[in-house]
Coordinates of C-alpha atoms (C1' of nucleotides) in Angstrom, one line a residue:
Chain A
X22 CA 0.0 0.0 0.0
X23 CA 1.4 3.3 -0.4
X24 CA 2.8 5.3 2.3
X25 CA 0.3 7.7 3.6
X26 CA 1.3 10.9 5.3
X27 CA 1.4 11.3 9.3
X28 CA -0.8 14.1 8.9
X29 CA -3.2 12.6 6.2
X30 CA -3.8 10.0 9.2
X31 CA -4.5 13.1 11.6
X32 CA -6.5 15.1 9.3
X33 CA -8.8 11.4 9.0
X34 CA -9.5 11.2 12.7
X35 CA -10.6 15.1 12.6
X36 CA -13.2 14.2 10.3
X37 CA -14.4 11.6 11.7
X38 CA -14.7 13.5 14.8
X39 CA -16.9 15.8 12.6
X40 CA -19.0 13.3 11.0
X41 CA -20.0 11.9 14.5
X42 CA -20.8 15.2 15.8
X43 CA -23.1 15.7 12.3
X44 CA -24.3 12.2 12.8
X45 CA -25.6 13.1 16.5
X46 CA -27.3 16.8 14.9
X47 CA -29.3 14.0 12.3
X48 CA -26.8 14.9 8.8
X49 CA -26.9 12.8 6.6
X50 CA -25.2 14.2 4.3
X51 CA -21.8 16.7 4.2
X52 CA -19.4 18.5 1.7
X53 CA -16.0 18.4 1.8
X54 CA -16.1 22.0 2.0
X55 CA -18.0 21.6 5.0
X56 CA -15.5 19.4 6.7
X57 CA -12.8 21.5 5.6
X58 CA -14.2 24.3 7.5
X59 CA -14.4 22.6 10.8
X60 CA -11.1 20.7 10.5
X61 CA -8.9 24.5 9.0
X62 CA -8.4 23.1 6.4
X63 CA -9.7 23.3 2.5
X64 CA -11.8 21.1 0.3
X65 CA -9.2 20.4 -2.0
X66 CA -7.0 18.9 0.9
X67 CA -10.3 17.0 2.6
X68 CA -10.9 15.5 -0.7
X69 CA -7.3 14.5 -1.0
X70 CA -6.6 13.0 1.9
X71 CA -10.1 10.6 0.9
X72 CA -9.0 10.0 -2.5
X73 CA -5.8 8.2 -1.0
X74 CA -8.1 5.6 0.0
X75 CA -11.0 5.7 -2.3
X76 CA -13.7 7.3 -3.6
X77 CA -16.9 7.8 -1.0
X78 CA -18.6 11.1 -2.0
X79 CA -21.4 11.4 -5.0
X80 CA -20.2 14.1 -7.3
X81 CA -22.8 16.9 -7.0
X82 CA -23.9 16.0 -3.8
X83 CA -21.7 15.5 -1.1
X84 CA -20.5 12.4 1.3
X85 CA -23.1 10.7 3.0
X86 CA -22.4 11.3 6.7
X87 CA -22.7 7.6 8.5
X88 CA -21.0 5.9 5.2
X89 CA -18.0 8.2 5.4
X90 CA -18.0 7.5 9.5
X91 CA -17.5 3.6 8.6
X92 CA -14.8 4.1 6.0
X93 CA -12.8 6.3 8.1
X94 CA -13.3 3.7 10.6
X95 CA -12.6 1.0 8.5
X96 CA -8.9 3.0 7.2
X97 CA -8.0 3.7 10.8
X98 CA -8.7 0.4 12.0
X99 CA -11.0 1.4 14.5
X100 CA -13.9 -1.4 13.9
X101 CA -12.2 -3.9 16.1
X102 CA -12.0 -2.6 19.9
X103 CA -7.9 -2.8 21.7
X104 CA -7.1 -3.8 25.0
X105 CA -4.7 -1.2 26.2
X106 CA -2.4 -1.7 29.1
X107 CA -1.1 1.7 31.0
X108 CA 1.7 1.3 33.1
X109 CA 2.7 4.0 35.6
X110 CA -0.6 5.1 38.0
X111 CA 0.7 8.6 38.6
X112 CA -1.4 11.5 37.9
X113 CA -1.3 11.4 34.3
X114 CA -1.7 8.0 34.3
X115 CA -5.1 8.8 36.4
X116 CA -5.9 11.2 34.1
X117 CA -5.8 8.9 31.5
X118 CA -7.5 6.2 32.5
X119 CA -11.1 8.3 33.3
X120 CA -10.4 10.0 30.1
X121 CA -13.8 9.1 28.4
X122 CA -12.0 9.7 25.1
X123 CA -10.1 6.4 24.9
X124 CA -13.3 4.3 25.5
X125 CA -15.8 6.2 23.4
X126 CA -13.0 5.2 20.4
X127 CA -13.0 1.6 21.3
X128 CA -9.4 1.9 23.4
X129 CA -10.0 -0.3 26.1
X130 CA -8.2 0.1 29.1
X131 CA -7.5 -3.1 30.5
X132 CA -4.7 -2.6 33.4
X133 CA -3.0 -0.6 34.8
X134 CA 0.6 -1.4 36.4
X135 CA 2.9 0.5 38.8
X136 CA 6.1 -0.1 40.7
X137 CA 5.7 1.9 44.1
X138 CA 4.0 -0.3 46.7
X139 CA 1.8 2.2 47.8
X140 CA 0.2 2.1 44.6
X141 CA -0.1 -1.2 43.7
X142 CA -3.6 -2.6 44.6
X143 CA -5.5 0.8 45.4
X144 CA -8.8 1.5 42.7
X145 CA -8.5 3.8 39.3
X146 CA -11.7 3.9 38.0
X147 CA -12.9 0.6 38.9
X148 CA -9.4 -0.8 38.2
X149 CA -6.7 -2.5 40.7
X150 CA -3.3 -1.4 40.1
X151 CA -1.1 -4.2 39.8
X152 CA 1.9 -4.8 40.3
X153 CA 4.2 -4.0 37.2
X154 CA 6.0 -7.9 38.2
X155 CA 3.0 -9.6 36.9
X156 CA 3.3 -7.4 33.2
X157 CA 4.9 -10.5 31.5
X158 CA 2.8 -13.4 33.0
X159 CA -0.8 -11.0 32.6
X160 CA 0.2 -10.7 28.8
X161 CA 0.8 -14.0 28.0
X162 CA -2.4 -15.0 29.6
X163 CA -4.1 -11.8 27.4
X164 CA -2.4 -9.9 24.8
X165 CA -2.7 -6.5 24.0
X166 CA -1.8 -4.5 21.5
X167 CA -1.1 -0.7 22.5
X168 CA 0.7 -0.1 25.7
X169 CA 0.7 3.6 27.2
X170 CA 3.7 4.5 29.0
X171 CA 3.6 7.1 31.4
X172 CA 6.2 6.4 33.6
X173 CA 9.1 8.6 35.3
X174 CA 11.8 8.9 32.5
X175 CA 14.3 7.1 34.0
X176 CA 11.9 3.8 33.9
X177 CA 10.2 4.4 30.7
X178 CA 12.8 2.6 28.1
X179 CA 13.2 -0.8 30.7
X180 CA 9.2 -0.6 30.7
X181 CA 8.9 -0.5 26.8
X182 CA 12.0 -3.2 26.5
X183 CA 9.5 -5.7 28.6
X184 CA 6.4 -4.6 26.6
X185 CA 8.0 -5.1 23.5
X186 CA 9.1 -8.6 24.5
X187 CA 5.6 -9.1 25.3
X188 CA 4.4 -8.3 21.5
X189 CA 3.1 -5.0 22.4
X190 CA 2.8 -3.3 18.9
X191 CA 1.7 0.3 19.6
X192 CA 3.0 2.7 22.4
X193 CA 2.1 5.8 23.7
X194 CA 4.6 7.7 25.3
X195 CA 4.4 10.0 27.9
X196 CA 7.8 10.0 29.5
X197 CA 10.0 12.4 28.3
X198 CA 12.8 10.7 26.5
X199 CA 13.2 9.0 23.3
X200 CA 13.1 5.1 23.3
X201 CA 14.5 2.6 21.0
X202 CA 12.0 0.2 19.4
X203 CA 12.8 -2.9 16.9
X204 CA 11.7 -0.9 13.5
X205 CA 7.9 -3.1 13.9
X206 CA 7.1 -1.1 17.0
X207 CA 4.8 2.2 16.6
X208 CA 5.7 4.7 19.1
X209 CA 4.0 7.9 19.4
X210 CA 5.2 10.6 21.9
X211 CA 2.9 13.4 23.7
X212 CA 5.4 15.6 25.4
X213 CA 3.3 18.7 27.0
X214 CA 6.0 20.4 27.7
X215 CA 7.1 20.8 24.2
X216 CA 4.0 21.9 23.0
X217 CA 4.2 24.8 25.7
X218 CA 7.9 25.7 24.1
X219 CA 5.8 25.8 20.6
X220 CA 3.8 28.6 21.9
X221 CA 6.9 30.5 23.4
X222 CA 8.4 30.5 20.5
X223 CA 5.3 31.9 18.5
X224 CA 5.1 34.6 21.5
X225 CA 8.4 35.3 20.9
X226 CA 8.3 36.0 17.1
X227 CA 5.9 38.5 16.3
Chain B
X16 CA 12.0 36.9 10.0
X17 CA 12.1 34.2 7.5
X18 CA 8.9 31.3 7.9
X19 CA 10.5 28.4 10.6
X20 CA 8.6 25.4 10.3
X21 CA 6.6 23.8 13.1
X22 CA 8.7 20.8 12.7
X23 CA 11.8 22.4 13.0
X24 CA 11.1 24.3 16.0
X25 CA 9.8 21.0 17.6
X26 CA 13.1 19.5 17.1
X27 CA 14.9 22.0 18.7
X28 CA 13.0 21.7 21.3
X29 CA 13.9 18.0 21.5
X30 CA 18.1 19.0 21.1
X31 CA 17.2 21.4 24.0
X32 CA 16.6 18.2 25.8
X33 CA 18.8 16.2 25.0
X34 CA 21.8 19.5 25.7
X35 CA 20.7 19.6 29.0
X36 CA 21.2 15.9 29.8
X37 CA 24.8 16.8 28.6
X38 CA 25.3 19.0 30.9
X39 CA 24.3 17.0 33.7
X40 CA 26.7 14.6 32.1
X41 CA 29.3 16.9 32.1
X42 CA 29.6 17.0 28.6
X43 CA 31.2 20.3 26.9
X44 CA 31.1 19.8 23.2
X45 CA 28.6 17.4 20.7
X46 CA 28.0 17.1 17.2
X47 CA 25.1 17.5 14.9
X48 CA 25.4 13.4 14.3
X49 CA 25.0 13.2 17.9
X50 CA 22.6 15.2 18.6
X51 CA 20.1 13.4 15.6
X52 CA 20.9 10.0 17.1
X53 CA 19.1 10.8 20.1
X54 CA 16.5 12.8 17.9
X55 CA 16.0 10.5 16.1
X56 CA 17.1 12.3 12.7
X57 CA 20.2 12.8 10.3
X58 CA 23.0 15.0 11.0
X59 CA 22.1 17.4 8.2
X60 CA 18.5 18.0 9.2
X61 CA 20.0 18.9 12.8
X62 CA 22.8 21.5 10.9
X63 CA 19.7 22.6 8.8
X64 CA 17.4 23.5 12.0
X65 CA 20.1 25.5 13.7
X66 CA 21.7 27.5 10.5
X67 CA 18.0 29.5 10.0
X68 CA 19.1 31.3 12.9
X69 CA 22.8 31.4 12.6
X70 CA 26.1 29.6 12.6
X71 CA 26.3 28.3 16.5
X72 CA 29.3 25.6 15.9
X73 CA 33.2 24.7 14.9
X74 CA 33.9 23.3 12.1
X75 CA 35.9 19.8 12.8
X76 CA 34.8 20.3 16.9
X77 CA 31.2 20.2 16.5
X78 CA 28.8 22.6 19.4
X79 CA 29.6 23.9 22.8
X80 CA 27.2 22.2 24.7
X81 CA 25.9 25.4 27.1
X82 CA 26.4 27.8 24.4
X83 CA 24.1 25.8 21.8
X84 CA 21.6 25.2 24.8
X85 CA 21.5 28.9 25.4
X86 CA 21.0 29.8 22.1
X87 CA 18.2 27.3 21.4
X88 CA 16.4 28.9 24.9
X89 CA 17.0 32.4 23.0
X90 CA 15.1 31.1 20.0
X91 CA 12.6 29.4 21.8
X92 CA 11.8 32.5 23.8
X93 CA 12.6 30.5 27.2
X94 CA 14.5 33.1 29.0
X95 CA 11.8 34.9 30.1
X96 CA 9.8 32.6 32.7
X97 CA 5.6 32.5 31.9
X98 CA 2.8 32.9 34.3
X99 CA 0.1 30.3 33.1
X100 CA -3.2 29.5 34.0
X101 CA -5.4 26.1 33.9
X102 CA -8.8 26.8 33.4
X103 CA -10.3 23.3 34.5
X104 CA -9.8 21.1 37.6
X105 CA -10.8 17.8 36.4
X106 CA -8.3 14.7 36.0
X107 CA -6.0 16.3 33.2
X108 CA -5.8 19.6 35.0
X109 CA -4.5 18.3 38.2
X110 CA -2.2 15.7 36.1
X111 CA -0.8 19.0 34.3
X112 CA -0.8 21.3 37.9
X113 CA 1.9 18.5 39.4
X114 CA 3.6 18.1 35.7
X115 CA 7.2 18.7 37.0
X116 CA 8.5 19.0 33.1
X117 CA 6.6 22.9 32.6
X118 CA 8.1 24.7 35.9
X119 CA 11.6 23.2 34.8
X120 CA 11.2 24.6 31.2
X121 CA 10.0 28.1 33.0
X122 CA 6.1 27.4 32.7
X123 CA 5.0 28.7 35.6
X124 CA 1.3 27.5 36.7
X125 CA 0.1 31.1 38.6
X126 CA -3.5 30.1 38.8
X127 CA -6.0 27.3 38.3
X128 CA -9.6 28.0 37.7
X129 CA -13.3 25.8 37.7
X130 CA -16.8 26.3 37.5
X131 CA -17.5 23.5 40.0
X132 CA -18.1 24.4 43.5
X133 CA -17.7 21.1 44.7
X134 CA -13.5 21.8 43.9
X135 CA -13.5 25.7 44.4
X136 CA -11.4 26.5 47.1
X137 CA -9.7 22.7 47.3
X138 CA -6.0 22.9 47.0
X139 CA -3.9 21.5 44.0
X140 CA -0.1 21.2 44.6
X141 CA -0.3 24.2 46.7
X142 CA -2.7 26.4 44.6
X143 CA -6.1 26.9 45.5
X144 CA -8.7 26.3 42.7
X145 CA -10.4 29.8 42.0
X146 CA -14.1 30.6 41.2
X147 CA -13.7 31.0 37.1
X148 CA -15.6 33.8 38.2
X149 CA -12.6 35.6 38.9
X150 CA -11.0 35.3 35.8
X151 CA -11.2 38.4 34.6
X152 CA -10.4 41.1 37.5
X153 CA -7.5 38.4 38.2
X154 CA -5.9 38.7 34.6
X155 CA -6.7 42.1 34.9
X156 CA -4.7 42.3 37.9
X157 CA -1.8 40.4 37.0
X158 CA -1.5 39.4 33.1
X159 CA -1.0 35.9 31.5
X160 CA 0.4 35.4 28.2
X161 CA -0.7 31.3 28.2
X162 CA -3.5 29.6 28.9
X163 CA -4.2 25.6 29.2
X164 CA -7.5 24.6 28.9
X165 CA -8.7 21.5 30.0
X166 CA -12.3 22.2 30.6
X167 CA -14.8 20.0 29.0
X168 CA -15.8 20.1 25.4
X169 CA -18.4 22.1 25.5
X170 CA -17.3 24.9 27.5
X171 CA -14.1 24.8 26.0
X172 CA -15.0 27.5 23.7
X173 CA -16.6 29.8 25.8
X174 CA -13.5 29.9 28.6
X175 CA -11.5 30.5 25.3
X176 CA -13.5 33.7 24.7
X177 CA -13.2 35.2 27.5
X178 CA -9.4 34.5 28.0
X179 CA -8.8 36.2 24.7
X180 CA -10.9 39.3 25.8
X181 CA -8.2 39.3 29.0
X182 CA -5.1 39.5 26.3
X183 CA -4.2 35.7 26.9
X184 CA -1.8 35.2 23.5
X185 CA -1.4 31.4 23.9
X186 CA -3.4 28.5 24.3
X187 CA -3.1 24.8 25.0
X188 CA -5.7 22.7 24.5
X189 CA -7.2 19.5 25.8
X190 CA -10.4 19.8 24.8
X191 CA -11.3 17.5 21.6
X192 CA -13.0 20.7 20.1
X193 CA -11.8 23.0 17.5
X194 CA -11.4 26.6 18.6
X195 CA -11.9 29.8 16.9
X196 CA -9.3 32.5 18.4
X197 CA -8.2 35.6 16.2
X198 CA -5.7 35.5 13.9
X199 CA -2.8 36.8 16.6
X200 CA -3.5 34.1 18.9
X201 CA -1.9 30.8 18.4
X202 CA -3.9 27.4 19.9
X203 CA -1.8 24.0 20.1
X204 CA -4.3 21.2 20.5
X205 CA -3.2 17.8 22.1
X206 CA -5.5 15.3 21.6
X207 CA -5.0 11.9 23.1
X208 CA -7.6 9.8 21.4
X209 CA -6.2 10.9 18.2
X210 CA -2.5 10.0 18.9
X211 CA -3.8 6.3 19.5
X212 CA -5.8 6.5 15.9
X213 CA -2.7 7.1 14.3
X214 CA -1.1 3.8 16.2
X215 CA -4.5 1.8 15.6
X216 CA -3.8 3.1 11.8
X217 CA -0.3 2.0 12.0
X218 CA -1.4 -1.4 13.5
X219 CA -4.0 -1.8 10.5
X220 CA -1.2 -1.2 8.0
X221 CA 1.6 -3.3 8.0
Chain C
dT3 C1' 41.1 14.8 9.5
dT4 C1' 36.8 16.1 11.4
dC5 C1' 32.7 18.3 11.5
dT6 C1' 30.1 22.6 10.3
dG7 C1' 27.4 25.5 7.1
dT8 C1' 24.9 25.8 3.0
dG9 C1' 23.6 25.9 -1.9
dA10 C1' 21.6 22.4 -5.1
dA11 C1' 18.9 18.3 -5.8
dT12 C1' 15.3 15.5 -4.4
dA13 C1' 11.3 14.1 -2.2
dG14 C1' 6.9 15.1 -0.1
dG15 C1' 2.8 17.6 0.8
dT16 C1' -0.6 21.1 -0.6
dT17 C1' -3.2 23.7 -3.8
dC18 C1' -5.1 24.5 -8.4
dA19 C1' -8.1 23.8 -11.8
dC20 C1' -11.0 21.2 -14.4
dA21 C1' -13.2 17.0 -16.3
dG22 C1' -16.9 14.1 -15.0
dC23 C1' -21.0 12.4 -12.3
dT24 C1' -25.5 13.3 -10.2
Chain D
dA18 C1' -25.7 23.8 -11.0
dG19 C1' -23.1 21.6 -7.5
dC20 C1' -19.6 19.0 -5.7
dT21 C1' -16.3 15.1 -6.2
dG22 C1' -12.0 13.0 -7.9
dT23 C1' -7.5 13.7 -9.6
dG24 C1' -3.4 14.9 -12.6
dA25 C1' -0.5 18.9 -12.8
dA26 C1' 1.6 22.8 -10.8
dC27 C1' 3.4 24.7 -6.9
dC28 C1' 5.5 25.2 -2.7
dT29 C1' 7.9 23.5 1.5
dA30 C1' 10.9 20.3 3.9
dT31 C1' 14.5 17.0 3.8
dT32 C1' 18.7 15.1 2.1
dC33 C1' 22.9 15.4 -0.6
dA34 C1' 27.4 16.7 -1.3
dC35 C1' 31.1 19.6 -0.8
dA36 C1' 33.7 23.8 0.3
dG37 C1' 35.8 25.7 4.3
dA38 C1' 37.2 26.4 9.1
dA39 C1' 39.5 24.2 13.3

DNA sequence: TTCTGTGAATAGGTTCACAGCT
DNA sequence: AGCTGTGAACCTATTCACAGAA
């Protein structure tokens, strides 16, 4: 398949976003032009980033709202649910596993794993932190997929070195250091504080 | 000034990072083909990044390591420190209040805000969550170039308003909602669900 | 010899513009 | 008439390759 860009991929789940918010307001049908406006973007690009994988609109007329929905689904994957394991129960990993987000788009959280013995076995959300120990025996019983990390930094690569070896695929990162993956590993980094230095630097230059 | 792409002033961000570990290691000199290793890019791009804004290095030594650092927090606009406030007191806000990584990079959380009077008044990390009330006769009072928002969706937009009307410049935003700002303010979204559609994506695809 | 700085070449992503359905 | 789908044109970012300083 050809390689599709990193932000083609982004642009998709915006839509879709879109699409569900039309589908809830009874749309049933939706221009590119439309999308574009919600997503800052323009038709051209909207249409573009479709035509990569096909061609779902009706010339004259638009896309029909719950159609595109399922082949947006269908090119991000997101028909089948994951099971997501989090390891670290700090306070972003709280955060993250009440974040409605995760579960309304079919990211399961399954468990949640910690070091710090004052951790281990208290309640997130319904869930008992285990201890991190039990990662490789848990995984063989029940794979999973996507892993998110938010660990300190100092325990974030030895975490993803045991996750890999457990045939996690996918990993969020939240730790702020880079990690070394065999090439079949997907890692993704969110690094807040980066994004802040984005903004200083558009402050900055004006 | 000439146009500096997004990506490259992420990646400086990332060599700022990666300087300062140097320092702690004691290090005094590094070289572009060090620096991408741990960024995970080529020598060139790093050369690249750093000669839009002037020649920092020696040829055959490679980059002083606290020079380049302090150079890259002149670019970045990190000299200065910021006061910040959070408008929302939910999971994510009191993930991002304890977030060690801003107050080290000089983001400095002066105020968090909610509408719920169930957590007016509690205390997060030492601040005390204010009546969003009071966010305008406090920004009055003492001016904030950035703002995080981590409200829910729906009031997302409104909070953005009325931080806009009190001069706020920045914005970073967790709320799975597009904003409209005027042209001179710049939003950053992060978005969590949508980093794990791009891994779901890469899992559909290989 | 080593490693930077930078024009030139290449690759990649976005926008244009229009043919073709509905 | 309206809106999609898409090759071509354009623009931006990355990589190459080499001259030049330490």
């Amino acid at each position: 398949m050809r390689k599709i860009s990193d932000s083609t991929i982004r642009r998709l789940s915006l839509y879709l976003r879109f699409l569900e918010q039309a589908t809830t307001q009874g749309r049933t049908t939706i221009s590119s032009g439309e999308l574009a406006k919600l997503g800052g973007t323009t038709s051209a690009q909207v249409r573009k980033d479709l035509s990569f994988f096909g061609s779902f609109g009706k010339r004259g007329l638009g896309y029909t709202v719950p159609e595109l929905a399922s082949r947006i689904r269908d090119i991000l994957g997101l028909q089948r649910g994951y099971r997501v394991v989090l390891v670290g129960a700090g306070r972003m990993g709280g955060a993250l596993v009440q974040y409605q987000g995760f579960k309304q788009r079919g990211f399961h959280i399954a468990a949640i794993y910690d070091q710090d013995a004052r951790k281990i076995g208290s309640r997130w959300n319904g869930l008992v932190v285990r201890d991190v120990r039990h990662l490789e025996t848990d995984l063989k019983k029940e794979r999973s997929d996507i892993a998110i990390v938010a660990t300190p930094a100092d325990s974030a690569q030895q975490v993803v070195d045991r996750l890999v070896r457990c045939g996690v695929k996918a990993i969020l990162n939240f730790a702020p250091v880079p990690l070394a993956v065999p090439p079949d590993v997907r890692v993704k980094h969110v690094n807040m504080a980066l994004e802040l230095e984005t903004l200083s630097y558009a402050l900055a230059n004006r």
